[in-house]
GROMACS .gro file of C-alpha atoms in nm:
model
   68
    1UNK     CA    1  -5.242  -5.608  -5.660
    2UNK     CA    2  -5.090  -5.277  -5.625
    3UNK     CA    3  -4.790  -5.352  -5.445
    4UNK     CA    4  -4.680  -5.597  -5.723
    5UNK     CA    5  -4.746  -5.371  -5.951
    6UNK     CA    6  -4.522  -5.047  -5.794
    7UNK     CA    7  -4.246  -5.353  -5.801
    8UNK     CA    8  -4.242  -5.396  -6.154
    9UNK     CA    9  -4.299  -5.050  -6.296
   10UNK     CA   10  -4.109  -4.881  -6.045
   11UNK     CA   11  -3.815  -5.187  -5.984
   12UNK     CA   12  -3.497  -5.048  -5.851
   13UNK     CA   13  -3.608  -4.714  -5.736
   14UNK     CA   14  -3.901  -4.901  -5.515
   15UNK     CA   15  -3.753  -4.866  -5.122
   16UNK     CA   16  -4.085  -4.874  -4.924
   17UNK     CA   17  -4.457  -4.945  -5.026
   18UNK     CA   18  -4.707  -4.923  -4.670
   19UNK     CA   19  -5.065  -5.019  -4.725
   20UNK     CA   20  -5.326  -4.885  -4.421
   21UNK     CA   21  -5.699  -4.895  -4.417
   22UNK     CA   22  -5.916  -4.558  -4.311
   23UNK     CA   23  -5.925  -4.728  -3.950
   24UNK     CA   24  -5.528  -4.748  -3.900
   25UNK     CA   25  -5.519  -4.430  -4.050
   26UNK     CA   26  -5.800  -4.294  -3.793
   27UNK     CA   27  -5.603  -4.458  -3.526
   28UNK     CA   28  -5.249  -4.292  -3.602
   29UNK     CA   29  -5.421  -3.950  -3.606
   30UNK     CA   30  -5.564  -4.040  -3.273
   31UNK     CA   31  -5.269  -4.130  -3.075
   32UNK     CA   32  -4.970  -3.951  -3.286
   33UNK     CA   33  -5.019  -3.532  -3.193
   34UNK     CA   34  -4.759  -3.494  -3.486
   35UNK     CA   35  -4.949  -3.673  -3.730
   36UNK     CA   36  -5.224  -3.511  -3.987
   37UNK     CA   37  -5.504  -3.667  -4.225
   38UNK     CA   38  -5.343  -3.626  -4.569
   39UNK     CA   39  -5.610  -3.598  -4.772
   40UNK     CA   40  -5.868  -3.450  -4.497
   41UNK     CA   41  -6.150  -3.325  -4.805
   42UNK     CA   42  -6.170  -3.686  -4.941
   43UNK     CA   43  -6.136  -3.912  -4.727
   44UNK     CA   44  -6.061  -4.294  -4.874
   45UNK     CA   45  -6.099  -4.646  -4.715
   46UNK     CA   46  -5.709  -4.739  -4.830
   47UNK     CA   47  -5.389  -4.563  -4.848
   48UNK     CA   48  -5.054  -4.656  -4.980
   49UNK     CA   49  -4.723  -4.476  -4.925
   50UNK     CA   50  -4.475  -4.543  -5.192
   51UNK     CA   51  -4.067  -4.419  -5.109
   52UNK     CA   52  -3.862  -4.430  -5.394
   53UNK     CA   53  -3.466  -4.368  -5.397
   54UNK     CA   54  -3.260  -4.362  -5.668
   55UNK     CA   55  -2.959  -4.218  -5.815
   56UNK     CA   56  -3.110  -3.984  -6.139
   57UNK     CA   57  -3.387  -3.776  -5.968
   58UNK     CA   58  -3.512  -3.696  -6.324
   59UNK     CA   59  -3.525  -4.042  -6.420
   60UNK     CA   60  -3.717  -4.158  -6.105
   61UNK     CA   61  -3.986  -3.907  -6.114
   62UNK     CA   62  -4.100  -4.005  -6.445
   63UNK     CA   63  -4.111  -4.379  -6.353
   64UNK     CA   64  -4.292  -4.254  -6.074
   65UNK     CA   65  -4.535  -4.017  -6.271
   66UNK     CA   66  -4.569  -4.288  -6.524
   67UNK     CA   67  -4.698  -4.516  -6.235
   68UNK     CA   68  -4.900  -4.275  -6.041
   0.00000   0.00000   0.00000
């Protein structure tokens, strides 16, 4: 499960994780004029947005590269 795993290798720094699937995705870039496909070459069937925040910039982009 992805979401359990961006808890435990990303812990503290971890602020949002959203899941949608290719037809909420199709459905936001419908209806939102401000919205764009973010990967428009390849489209996927999921999509996950991870936020991180943390104090030590450096230190949360490699937990976050180390996840990715």
């Amino acid at each position: 499960d992805m979401f359990t795993k961006a808890r435990a290798q990303l812990g503290e720094i971890l602020s949002a994780f959203e899941f949608l699937d290719r037809e909420s995705m199709d459905m936001c870039l419908t209806h939102l004029d401000w919205t764009k496909d973010p990967m428009p070459e390849t489209p996927t069937p999921f999509y996950v947005l991870i936020e991180t925040s943390g104090s030590n910039a450096e230190h949360d982009m490699e937990k976050l590269e180390a996840f990715l």
